[in-house]
Coordinates of C-alpha atoms and ligand atoms in Angstrom, one line a residue:
X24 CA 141.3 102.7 71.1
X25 CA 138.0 102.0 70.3
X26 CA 136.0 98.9 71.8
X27 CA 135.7 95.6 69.2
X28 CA 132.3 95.1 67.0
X29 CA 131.4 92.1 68.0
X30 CA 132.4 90.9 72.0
X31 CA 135.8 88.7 72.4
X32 CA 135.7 85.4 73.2
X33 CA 134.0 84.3 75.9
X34 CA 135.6 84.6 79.3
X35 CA 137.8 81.8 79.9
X36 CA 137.7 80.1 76.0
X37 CA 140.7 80.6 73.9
X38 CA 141.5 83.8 71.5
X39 CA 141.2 82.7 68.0
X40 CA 144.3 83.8 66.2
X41 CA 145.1 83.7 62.4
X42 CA 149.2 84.3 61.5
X43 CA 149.5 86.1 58.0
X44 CA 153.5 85.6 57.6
X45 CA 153.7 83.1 59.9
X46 CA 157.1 81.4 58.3
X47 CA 159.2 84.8 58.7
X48 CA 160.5 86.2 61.4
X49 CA 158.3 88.0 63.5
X50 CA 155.7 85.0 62.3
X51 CA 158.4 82.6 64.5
X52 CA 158.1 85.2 67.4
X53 CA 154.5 84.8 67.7
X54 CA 154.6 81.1 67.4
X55 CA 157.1 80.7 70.1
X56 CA 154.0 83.0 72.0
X57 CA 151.0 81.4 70.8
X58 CA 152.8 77.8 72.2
X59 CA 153.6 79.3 75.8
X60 CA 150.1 80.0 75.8
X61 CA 147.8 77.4 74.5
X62 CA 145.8 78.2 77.4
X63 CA 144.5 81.4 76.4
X64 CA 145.6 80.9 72.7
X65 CA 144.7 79.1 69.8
X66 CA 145.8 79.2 66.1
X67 CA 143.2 78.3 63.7
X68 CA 144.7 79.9 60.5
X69 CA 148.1 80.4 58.7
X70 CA 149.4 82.1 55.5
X71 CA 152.7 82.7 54.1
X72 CA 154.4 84.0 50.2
X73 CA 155.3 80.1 49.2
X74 CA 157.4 78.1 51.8
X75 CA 154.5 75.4 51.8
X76 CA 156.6 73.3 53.6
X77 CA 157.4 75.2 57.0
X78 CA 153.8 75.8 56.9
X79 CA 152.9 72.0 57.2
X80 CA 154.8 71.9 59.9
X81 CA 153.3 74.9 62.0
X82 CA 149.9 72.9 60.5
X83 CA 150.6 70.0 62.1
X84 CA 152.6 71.4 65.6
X85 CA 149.8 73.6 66.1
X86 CA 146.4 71.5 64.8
X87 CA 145.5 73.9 62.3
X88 CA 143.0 73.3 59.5
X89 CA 143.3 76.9 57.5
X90 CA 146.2 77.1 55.3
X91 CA 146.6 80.0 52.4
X92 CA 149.5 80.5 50.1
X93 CA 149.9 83.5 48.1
X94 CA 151.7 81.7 45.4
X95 CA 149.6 79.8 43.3
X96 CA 151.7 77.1 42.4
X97 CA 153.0 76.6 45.9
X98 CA 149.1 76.8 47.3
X99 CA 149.3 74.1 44.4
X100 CA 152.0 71.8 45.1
X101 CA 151.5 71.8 49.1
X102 CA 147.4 70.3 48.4
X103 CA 149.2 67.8 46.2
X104 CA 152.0 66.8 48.6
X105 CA 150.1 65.1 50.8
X106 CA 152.3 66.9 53.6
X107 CA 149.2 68.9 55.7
X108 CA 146.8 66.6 58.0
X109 CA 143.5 65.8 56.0
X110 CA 140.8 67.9 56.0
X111 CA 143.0 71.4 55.6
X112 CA 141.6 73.7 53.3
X113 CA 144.7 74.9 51.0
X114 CA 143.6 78.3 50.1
X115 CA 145.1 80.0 46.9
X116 CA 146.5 83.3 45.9
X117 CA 146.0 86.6 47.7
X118 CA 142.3 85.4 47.6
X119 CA 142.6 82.7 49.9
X120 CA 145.0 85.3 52.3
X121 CA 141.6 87.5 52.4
X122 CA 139.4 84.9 53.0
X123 CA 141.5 83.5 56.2
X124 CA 141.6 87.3 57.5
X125 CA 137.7 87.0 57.7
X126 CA 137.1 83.4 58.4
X127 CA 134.6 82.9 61.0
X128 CA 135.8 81.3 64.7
X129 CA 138.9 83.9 64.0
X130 CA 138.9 86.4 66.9
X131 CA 142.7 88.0 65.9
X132 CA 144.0 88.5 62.9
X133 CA 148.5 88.9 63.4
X134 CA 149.1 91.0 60.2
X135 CA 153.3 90.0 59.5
X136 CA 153.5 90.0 56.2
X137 CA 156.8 91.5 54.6
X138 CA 155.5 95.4 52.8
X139 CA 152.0 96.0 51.4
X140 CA 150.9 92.4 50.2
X141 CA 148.8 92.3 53.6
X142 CA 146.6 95.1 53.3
X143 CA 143.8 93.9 51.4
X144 CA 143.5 91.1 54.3
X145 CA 144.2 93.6 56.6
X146 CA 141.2 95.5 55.7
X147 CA 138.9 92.3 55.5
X148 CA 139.6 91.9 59.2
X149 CA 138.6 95.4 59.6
X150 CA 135.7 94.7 57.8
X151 CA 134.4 91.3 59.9
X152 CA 135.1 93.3 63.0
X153 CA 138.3 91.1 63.9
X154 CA 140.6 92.8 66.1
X155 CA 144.3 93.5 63.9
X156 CA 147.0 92.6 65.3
X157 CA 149.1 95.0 63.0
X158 CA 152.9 93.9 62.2
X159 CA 153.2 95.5 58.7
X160 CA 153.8 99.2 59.1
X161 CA 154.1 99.9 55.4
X162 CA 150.5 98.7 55.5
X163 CA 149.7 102.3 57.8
X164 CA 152.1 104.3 55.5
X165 CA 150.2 103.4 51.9
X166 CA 146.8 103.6 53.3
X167 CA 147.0 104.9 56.9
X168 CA 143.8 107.6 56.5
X169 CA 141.9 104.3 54.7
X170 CA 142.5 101.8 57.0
X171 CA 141.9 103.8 60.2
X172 CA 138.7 104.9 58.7
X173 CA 137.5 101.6 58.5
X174 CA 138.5 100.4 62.0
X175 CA 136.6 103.5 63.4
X176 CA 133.9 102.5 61.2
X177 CA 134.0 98.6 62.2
X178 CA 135.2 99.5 65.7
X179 CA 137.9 97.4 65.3
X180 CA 140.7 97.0 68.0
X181 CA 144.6 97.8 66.4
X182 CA 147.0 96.0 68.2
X183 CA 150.2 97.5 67.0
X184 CA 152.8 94.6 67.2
X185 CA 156.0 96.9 66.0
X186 CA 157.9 97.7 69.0
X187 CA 157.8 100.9 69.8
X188 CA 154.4 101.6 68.9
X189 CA 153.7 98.2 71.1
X190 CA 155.8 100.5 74.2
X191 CA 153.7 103.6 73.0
X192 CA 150.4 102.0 73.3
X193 CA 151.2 100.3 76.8
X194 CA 152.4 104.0 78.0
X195 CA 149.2 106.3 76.7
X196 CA 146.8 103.5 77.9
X197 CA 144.8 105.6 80.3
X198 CA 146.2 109.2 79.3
X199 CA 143.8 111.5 77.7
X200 CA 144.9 112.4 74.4
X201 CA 144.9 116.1 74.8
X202 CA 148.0 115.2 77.5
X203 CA 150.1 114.2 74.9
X204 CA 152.8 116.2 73.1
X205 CA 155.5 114.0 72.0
X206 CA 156.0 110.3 70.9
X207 CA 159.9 109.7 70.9
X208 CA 160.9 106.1 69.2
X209 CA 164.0 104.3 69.9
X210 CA 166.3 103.3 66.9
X211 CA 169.0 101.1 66.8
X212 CA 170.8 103.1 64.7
X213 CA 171.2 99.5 62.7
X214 CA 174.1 97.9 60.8
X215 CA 175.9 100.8 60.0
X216 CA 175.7 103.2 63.1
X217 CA 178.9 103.9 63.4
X218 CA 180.3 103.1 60.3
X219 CA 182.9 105.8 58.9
X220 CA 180.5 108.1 56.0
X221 CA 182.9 106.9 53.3
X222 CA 182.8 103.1 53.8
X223 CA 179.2 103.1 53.0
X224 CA 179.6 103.4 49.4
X225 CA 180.9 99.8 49.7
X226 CA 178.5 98.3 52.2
X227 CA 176.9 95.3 50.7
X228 CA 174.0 93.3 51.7
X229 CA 175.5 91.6 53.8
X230 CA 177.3 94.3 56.0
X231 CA 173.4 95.9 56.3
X232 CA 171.9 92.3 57.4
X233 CA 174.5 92.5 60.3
X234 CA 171.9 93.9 62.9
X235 CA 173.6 95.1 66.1
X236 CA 170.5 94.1 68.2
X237 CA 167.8 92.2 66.8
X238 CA 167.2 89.6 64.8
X239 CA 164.4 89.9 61.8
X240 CA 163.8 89.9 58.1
X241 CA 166.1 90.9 55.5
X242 CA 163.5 94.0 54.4
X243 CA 163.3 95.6 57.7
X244 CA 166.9 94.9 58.8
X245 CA 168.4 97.1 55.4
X246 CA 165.7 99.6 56.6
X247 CA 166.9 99.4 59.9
X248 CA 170.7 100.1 58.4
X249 CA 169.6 103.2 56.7
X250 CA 166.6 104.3 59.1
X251 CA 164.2 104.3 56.2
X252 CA 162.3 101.5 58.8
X253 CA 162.4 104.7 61.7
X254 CA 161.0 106.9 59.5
X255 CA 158.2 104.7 58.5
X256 CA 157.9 104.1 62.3
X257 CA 157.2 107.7 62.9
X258 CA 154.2 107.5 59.7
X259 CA 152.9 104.4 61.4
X260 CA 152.9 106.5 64.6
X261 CA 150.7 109.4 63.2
X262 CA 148.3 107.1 62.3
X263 CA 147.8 105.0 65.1
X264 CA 148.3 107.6 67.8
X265 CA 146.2 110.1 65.7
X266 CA 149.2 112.6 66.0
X267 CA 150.9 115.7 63.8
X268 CA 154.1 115.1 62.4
X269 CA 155.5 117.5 64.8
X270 CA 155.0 115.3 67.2
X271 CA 156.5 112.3 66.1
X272 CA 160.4 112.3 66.5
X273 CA 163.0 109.9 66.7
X274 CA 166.4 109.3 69.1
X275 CA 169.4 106.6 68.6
X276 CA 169.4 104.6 71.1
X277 CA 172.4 102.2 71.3
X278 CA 170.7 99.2 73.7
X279 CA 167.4 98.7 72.1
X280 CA 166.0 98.3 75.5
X281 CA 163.6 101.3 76.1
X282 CA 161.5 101.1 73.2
X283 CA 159.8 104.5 73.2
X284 CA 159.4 107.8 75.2
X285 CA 156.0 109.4 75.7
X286 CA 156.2 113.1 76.6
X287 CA 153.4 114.6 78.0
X288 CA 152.3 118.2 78.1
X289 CA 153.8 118.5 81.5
X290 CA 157.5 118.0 80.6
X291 CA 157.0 114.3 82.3
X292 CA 158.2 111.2 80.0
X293 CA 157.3 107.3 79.9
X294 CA 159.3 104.7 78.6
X295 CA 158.9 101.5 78.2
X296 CA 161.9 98.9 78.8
X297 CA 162.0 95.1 77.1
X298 CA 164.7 93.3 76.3
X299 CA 165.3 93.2 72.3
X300 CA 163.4 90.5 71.4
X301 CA 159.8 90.6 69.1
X302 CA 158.1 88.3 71.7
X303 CA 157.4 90.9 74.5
X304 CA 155.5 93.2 71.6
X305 CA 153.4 89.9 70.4
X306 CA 152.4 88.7 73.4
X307 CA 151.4 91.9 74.9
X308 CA 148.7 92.2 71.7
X309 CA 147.9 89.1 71.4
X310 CA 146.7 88.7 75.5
X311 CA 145.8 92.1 75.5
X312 CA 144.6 93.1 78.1
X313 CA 145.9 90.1 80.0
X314 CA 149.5 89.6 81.2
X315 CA 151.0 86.7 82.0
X316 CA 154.7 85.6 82.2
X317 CA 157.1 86.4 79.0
X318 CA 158.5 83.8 76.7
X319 CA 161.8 85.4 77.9
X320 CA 163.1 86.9 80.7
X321 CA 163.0 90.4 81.7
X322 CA 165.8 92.8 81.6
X323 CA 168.3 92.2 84.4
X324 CA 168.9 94.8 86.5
X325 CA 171.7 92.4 88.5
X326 CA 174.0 93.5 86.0
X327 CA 175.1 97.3 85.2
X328 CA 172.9 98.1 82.3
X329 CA 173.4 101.5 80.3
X330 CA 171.0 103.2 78.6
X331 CA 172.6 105.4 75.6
X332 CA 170.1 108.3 74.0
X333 CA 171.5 110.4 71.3
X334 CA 170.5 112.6 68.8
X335 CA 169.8 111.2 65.0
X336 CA 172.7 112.4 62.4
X337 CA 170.2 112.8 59.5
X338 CA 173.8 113.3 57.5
X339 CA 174.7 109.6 58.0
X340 CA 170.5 108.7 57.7
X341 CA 168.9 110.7 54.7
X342 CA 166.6 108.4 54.6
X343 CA 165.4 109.8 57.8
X344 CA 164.9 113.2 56.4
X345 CA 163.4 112.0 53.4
X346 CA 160.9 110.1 55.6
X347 CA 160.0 112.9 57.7
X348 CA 159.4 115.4 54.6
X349 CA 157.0 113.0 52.9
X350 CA 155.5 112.9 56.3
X351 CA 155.0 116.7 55.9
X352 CA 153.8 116.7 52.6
X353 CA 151.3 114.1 53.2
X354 CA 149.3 113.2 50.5
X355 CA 150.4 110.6 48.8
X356 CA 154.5 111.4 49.3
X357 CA 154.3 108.4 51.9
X358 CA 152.9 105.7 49.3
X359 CA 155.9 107.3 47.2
X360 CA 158.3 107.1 49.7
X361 CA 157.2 103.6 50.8
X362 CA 157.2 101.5 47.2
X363 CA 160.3 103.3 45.8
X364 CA 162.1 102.3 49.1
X365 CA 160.8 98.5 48.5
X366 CA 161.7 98.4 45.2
X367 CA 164.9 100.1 46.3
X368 CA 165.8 97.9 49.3
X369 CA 165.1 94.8 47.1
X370 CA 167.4 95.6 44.3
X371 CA 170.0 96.8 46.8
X372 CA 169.2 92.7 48.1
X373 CA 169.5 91.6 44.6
X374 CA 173.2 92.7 44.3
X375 CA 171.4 95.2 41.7
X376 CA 172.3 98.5 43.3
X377 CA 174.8 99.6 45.7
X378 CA 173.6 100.5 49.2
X379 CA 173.0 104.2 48.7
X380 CA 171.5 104.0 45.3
X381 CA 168.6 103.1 48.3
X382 CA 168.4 106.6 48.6
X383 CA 169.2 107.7 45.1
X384 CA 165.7 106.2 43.9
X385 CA 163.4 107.0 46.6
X386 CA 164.7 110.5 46.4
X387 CA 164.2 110.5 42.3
X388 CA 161.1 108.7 43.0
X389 CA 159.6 111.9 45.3
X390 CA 160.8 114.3 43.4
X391 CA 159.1 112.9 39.7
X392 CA 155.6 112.4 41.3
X393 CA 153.7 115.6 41.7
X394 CA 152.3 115.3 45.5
X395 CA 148.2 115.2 45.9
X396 CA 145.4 114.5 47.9
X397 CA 144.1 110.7 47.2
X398 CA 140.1 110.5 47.0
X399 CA 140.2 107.5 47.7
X400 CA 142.2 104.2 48.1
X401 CA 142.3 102.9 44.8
X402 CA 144.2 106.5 43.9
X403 CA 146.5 105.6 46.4
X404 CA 147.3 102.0 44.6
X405 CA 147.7 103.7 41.3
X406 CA 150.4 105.8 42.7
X407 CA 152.2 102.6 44.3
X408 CA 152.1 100.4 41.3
X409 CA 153.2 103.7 39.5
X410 CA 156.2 104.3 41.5
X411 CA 156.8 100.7 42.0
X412 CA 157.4 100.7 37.6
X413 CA 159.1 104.0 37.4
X414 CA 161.6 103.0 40.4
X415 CA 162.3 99.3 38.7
X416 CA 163.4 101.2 35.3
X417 CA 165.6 103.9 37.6
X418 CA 167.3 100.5 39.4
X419 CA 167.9 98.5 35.7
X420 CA 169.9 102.1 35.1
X421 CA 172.1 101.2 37.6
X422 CA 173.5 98.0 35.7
Ligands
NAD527 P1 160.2 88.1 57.0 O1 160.8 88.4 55.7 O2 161.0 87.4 58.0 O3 158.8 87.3 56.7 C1 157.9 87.7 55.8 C2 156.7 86.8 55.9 O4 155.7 87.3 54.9 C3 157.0 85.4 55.5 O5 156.1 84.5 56.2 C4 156.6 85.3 54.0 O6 156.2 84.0 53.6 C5 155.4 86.2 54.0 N1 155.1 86.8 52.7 C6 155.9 87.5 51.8 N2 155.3 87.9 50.7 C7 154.0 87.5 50.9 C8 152.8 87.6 50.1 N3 152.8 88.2 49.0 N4 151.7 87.1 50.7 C9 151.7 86.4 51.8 N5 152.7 86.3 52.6 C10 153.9 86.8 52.1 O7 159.7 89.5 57.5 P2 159.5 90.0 59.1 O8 160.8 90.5 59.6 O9 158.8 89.0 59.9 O10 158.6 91.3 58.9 C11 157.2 91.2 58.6 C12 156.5 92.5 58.8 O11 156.6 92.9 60.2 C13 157.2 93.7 58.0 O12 156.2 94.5 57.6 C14 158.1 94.3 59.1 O13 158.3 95.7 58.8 C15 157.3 94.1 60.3 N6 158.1 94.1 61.6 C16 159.0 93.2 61.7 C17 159.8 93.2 62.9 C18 160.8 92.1 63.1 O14 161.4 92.0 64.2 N7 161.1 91.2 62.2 C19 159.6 94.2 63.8 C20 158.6 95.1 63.6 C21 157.9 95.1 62.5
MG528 MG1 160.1 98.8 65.2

């Protein structure tokens, strides 16, 4: 990875970090961090959709003075509540998440919001040479060839958060790129990994938010259940490992505790072990390059630990296989694949479609929009807003 624009904070003072998403889940994660480590870490800004309320408290736990809300009318309500300590600036609307993602006195900028909502904050860290701290992989599977073009512009630092490109970054670091032949990521294999085929016609929401071994939002644990989140893993991977699609494959692994392998030209492979838990990921980018002692404790080798590899079944995961061929195609099949499953995944949430109509209308989605080269981004945001209204209309069907 490139070195940052503009030098990191002083030796010894604090890292600067703003949290977009910080009331979800992996937002929790790197609270739980950022308070081990007051030390070496400091919030100074925090935005979330509308839960106004959990973000007065993290305002007033944490001393923070740089609040956004994406919803207007909670952005609203929470400067008239009287609930945040005077003096914090209540910024409104996607707007106010931008202008937090390039407030000076910010050195890091923890990207967590759920899908694409982040990436125009995203960018304007890029853009006032912040390093990323990058959460949000369908941010990379929109506009991956945009937004890594403007970090290699800005020299801007990408700190993947998302586990096994967290484990892949740790294992490269030092390896020459021309060594490397194969990134293998770790699934899960999720809710339904060994779930007879023919029950899965019934599975409802809540079946698929049954993870087996990690805890996180409702959109990534259904993707987890159908492996739509590996294959957006492996998109995520091309981009920030600069790799073909060849050399980005994916293995079920039953313990979630090796997160990826790295394969290297000469047959040698490196994994990286945590245990399942978001906090070893977020504090690895957010002290990076520092270490220091983990939130939680390691794995423990004092009891028998078994490490399970096997192949994917892409007949129980189509998603997978869908994934893999938009990842072939390029283009803009990604962006398709990526707002049809969002739409999907949400109606599937909604009670609107059964679990795999998921696939039914990310499949009818790829199939209806003719694949292309974007020139540019805003091409690539016609297509999502596109899909996003043509795979809304294919759910109401479903009624
Ligand atoms: P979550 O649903 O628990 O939380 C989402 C956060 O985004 C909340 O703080 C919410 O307020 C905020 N948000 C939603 N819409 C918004 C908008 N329009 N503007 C601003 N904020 C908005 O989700 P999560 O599980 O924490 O996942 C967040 C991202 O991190 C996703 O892209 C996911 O793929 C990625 N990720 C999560 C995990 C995990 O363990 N949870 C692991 C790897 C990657
Ligand atoms: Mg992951």
């Amino acid at each position: 990875m490139d070195a940052p624009a503009h030098p990191p904070a002083a030796a010894g003072a604090r890292r600067r970090v703003v949290l977009l998403g910080a009331t979800g889940s992996i937002g929790g994660s790197a609270l739980r961090v950022i308070a081990r480590h007051r030390d070496r870490l400091e919030l100074v800004g925090i935005a979330a959709g509308s839960n106004w309320r959990r973000l007065s408290e993290i305002a007033r736990e944490h001393a923070v003075r740089s609040v956004a809300l994406c919803d207007p009318a909670a952005a609203a309500e929470a400067t008239a509540s009287g609930h945040f300590p005077a003096g914090t600036r209540i910024l409104p609307g996607l707007a106010g998440l931008t202008e937090l993602a390039s407030m000076p006195g910010a050195d890091v900028v923890l990207v967590a919001v759920v899908g694409t909502a982040g990436l125009e904050p995203a960018l304007a860290a890029i853009a006032s040479g912040k390093d990323l701290a990058l959460a949000s992989k369908e941010i990379l599977v929109l506009a991956g060839r945009f937004v890594m073009e403007a970090a290699r512009r800005s020299g801007t630092r990408i700190l993947p958060i998302d586990s096994e490109h967290n484990a892949v970054f740790q294992c490269i670091e030092g390896h020459p790129g021309a060594a490397l032949s194969r990134v293998i990521l770790t699934a899960s294999g999720g809710a339904f990994r060994d779930w007879p085929l023919e029950r899965l016609a019934h599975a409802t929401p809540s079946d698929a938010l049954k993870h087996p071994n990690w805890s996180m939002g409702p959109k990534i644990t259904v993707d987890s259940a159908t492996l739509a989140n590996k294959g957006l893993e492996l998109m995520e991977a091309q981009w920030l490992f600069d790799l073909r699609p060849s050399q980005c494959a994916a293995v079920i692994h039953t313990q979630s505790l090796v997160h990826c392998l790295v394969e290297f030209t000469d047959g040698s492979m490196l994994a990286q072990l945590a245990p399942s838990s978001m906090t070893f990921p977020i504090q690895h980018a957010l002290l990076y390059p520092g270490r220091a002692p983990g939130v939680e404790p390691p794995v423990d080798f004092t009891r028998t630990v078994n490490l399970d590899f096997r192949p994917v079944d892409e007949a129980r995961f189509p998603m997978l296989r869908l994934a893999r061929e938009a990842m072939e195609a390029a283009g803009v099949a990604p962006a398709v694949f990526n707002a049809a499953n969002e739409v999907a995944v949400g109606a599937f949430l909604g009670g609107r479609i059964p679990f795999l109509a998921i696939h039914a209308v990310v499949a009818q989605s790829l199939a209806r929009n003719a694949n292309f080269e974007p020139p540019g981004l805003s091409a690539v945001l016609e297509v999502d807003s596109e899909v996003r209204r043509t795979a809304l209309e294919d759910v109401a069907r479903f009624k």
